[in-house]
Coordinates of C-alpha atoms and ligand atoms in Angstrom, one line a residue:
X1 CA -12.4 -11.5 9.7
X2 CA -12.4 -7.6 8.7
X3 CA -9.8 -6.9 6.8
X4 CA -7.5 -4.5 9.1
X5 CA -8.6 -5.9 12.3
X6 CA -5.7 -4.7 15.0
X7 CA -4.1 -2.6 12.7
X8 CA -3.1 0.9 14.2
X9 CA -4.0 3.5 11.4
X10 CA -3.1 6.9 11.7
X11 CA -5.2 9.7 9.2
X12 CA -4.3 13.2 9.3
X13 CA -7.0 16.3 8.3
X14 CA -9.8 13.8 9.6
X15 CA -12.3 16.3 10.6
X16 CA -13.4 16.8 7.5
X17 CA -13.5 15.3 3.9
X18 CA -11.3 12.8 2.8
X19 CA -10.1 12.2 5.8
X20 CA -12.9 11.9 7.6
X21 CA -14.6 9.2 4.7
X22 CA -11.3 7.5 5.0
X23 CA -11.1 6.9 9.0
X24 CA -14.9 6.2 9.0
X25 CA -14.1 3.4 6.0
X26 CA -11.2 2.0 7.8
X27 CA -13.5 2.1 11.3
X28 CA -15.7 -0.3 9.0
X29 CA -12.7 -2.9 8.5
X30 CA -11.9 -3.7 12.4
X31 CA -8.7 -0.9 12.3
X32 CA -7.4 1.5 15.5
X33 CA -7.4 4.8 14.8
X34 CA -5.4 7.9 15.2
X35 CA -7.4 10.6 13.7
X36 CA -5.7 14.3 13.6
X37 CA -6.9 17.9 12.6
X38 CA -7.3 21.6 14.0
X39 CA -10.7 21.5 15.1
X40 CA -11.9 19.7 18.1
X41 CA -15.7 19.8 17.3
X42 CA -15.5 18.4 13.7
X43 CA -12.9 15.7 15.3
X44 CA -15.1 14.5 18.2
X45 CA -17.9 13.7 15.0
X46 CA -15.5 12.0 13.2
X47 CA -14.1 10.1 16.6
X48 CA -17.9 9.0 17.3
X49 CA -19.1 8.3 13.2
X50 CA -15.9 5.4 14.3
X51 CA -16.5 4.6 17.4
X52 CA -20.6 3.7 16.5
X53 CA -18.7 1.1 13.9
X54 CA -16.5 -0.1 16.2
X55 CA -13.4 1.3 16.6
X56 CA -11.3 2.3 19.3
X57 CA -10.0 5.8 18.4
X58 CA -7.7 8.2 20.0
X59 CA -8.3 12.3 18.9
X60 CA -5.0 14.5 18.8
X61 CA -5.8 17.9 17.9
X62 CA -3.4 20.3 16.2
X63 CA -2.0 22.0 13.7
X64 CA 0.3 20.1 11.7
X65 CA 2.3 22.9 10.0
X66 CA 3.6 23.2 13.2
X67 CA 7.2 21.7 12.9
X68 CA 7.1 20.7 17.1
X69 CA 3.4 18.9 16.7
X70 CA 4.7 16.4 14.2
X71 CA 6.3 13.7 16.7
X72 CA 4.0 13.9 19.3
X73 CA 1.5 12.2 16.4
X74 CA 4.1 9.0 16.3
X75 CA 4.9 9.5 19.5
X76 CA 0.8 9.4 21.3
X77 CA -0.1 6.7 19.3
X78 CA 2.8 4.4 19.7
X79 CA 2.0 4.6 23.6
X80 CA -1.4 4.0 23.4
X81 CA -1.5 1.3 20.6
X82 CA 2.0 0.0 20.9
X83 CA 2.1 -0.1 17.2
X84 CA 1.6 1.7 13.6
X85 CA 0.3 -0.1 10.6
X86 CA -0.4 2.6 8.6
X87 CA 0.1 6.4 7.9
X88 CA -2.3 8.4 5.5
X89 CA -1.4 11.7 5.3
X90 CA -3.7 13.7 4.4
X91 CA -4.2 17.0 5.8
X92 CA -3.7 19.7 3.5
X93 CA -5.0 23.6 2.4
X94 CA -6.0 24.8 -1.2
X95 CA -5.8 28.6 -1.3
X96 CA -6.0 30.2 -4.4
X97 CA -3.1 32.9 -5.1
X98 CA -1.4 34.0 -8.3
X99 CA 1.9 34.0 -8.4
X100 CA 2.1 37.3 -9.0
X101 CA 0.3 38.1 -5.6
X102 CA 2.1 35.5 -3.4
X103 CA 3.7 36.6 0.1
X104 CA 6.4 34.4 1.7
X105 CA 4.0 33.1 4.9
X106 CA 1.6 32.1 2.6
X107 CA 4.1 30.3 0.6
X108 CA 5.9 28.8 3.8
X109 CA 2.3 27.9 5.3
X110 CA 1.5 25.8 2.6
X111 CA 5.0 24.1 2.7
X112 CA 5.0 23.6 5.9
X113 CA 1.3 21.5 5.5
X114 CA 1.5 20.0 2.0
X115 CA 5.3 19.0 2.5
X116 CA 7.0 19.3 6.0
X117 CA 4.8 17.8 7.5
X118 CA 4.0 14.0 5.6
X119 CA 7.5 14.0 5.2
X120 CA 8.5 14.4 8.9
X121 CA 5.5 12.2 10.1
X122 CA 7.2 9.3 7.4
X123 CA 10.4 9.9 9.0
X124 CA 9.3 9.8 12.7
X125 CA 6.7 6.6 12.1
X126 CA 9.4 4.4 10.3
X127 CA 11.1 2.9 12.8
X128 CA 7.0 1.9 13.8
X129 CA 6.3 0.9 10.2
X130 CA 9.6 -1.6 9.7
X131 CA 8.3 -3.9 12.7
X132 CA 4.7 -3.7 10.9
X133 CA 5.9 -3.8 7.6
X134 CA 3.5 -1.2 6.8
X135 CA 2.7 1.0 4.7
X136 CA 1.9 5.0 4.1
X137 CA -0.6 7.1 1.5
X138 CA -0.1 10.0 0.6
X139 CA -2.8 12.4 -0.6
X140 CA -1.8 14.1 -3.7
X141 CA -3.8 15.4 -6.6
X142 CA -4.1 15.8 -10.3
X143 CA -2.5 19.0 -9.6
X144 CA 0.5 17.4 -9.4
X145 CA 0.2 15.3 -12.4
X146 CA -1.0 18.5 -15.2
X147 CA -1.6 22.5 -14.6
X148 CA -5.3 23.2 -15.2
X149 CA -5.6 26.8 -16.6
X150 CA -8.0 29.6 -14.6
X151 CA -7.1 28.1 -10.9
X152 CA -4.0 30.1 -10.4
X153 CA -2.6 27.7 -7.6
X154 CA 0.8 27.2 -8.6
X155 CA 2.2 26.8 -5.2
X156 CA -0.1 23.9 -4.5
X157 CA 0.3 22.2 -7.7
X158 CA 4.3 22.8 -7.0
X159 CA 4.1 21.3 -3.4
X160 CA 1.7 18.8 -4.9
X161 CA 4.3 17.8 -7.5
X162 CA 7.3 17.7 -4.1
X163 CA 4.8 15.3 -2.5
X164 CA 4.5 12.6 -5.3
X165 CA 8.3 13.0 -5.7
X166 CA 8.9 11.9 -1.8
X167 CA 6.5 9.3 -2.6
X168 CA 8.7 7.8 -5.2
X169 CA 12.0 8.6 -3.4
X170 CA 10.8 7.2 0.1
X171 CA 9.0 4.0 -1.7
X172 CA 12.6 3.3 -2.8
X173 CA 14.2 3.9 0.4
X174 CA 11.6 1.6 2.1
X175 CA 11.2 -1.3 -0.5
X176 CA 13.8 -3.3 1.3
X177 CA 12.1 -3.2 4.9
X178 CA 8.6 -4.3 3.5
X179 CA 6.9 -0.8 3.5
X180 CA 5.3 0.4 0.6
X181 CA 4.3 4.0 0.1
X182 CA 2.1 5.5 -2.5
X183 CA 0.2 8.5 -3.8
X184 CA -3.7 8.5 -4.5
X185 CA -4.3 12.1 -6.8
X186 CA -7.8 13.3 -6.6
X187 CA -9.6 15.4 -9.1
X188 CA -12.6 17.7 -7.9
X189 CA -14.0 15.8 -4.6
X190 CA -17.0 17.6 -3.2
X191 CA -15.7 19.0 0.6
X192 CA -14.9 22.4 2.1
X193 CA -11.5 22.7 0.5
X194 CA -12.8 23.1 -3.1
X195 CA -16.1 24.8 -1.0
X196 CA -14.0 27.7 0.8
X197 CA -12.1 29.0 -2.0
X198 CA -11.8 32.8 -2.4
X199 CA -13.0 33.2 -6.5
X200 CA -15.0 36.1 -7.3
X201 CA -18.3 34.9 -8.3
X202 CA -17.2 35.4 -12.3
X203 CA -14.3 33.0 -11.4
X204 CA -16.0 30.4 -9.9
X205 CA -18.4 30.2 -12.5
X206 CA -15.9 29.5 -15.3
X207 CA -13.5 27.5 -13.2
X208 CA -16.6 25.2 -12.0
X209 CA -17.7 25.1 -16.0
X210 CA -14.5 23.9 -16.8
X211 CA -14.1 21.7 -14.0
X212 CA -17.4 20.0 -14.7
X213 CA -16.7 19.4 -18.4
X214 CA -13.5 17.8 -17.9
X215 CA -14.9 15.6 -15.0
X216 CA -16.7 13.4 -17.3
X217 CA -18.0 11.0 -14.8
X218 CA -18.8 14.2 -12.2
X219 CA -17.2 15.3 -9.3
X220 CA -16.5 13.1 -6.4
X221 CA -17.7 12.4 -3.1
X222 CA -15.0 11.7 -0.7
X223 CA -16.0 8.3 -0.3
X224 CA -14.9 7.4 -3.7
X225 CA -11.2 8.8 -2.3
X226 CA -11.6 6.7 0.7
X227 CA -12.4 3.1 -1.3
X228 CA -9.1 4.4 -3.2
X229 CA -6.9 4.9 -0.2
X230 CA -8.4 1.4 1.3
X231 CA -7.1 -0.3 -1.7
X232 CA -3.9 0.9 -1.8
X233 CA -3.3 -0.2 1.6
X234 CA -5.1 -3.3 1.3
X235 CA -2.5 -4.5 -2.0
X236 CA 0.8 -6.7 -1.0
X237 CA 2.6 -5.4 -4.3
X238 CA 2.1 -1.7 -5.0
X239 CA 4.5 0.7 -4.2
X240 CA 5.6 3.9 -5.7
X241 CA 3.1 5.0 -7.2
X242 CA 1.1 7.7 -8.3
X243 CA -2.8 6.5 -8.4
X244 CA -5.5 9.0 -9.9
X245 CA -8.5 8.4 -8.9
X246 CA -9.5 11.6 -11.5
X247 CA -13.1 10.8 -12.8
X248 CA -11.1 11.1 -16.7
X249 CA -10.1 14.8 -15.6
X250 CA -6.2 14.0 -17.1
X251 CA -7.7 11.8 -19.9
X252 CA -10.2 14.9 -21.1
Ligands
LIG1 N1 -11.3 18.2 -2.4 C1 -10.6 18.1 -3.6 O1 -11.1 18.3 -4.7 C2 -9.2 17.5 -3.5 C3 -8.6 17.2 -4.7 C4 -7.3 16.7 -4.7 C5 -6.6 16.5 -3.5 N2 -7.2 16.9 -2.4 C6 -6.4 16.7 -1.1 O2 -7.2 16.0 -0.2 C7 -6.7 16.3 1.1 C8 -7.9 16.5 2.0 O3 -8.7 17.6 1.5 P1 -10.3 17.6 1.6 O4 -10.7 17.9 0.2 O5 -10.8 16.5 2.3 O6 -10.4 19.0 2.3 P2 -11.1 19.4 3.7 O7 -12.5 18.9 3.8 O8 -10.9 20.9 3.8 O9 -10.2 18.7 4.8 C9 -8.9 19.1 5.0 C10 -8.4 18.5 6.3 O10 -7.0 18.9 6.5 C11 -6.9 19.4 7.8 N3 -5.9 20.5 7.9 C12 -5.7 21.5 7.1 N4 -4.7 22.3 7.5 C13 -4.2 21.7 8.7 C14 -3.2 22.0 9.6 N5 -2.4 23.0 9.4 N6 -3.0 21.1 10.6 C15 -3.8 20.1 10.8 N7 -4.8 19.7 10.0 C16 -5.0 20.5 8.9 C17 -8.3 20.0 8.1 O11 -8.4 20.1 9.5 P3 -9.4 21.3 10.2 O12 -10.6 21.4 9.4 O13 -9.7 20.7 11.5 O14 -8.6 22.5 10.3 C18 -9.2 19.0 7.5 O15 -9.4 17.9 8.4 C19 -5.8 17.5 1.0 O16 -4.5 17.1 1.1 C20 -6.2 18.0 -0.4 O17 -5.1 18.7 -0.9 C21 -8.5 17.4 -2.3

């Protein structure tokens, strides 16, 4: 039998990247899916990479750093599956900004994507999760776990840093209903968040240099992610923690 066969999984930022290898991954092992992100194209080729394996998939597109398009996620898939297994979330922004050049909506637009919104979608699936006794991943990064010099995102490896502390905090609040919750911290996956970032050339160059020297077994794919996030959910006894899946970035 494949391994998540009837479970209802719900992946957020799954037009593209990670989330996209992760929903095509679970598509693979027999799971529903709920697949969220802002653009309907890149969605629909996510929806039918699942749907050709299989899977029965329902689309919702928005954007999740809108407080009010949190609960409808819970909310749309609980009506059409009835049920919620498991919550990855995953959607998130990388935008490059010293300090020293920050302005408040920036700051607040990150929040609201890297923070607000796993959190709320954890507090709105719960209730779903307890009858499941599920489980939720959250994707972090190394960011979280060390400050790499050159990058200049602080506010990302802060909100980064809230993230795996709600992971540890909400793994303890949910131990005693049989939900586990964990992180999975990426280093340097190949996909358009680490392809879209606004370096000058000069930047790039040194930051990729660096990047590349510390990765000592290369920069990911975002299947590699995906296997990750699988194996979290697939454990009985892991909860709480942070898992790097860092190609010996923090060990260089
Ligand atoms: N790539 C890396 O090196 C790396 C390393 C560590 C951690 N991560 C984390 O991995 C996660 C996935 O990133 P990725 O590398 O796969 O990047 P990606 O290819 O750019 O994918 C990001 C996803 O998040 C969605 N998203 C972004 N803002 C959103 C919003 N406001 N509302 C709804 N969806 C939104 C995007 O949707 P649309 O495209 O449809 O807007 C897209 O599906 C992020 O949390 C990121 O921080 C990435």
């Amino acid at each position: 039998m494949e391994k998540f066969s009837g479970k209802v999984v719900i992946i957020t930022g799954a037009s593209s990247g990670i989330g996209e290898a992760t929903a095509v991954a679970f598509s693979k092992q027999g799971a529903k899916l709920t697949i969220c992100g802002r653009n309907k194209e890149r969605l629909e080729e996510t929806a039918k990479k699942c749907r050709d394996n299989g899977a029965e998939v329902l689309q919702i597109v928005g954007d999740l750093s809108k407080f009010e398009e949190l609960k409808p996620v819970i909310d749309i898939t609980v009506s059409k599956f009835s049920r919620i297994d498991i919550l990855i979330n995953n959607a998130g922004r990388l935008e490059h900004c010293p300090i020293s050049e920050l302005q408040l909506d920036l700051f607040e637009d990150l929040f609201a994507i890297l923070v607000r919104a796993p959190v709320f979608l954890c507090k709105y699936a719960l209730p779903h999760l307890k009858e499941t006794k599920g489980c939720v991943v959250n994707v972090s990064s190394t960011a979280s776990l060390k400050t790499f010099p050159l990058t200049f995102n602080v506010s990302y490896e802060m909100f980064k840093a809230a993230l795996d502390n709600f992971t540890r905090g909400f793994s303890a609040e949910c131990a005693s209903y049989g939900v586990r919750v964990n992180s999975i911290n990426p280093g340097v996956v190949k996909t358009r968040l680490v392809e879209n970032l606004k370096y000058t050339k000069e930047q790039q160059e040194k930051i990729m240099e660096y990047f590349s020297k510390i990765h000592k077994l290369g920069f990911m794919e975002p299947e590699t992610i995906a296997d990750g996030i699988v194996f979290l959910c697939s454990s009985s006894h892991i909860t709480g923690i942070m898992l790097p899946v860092d190609s010996g970035s923090l060990n260089a």
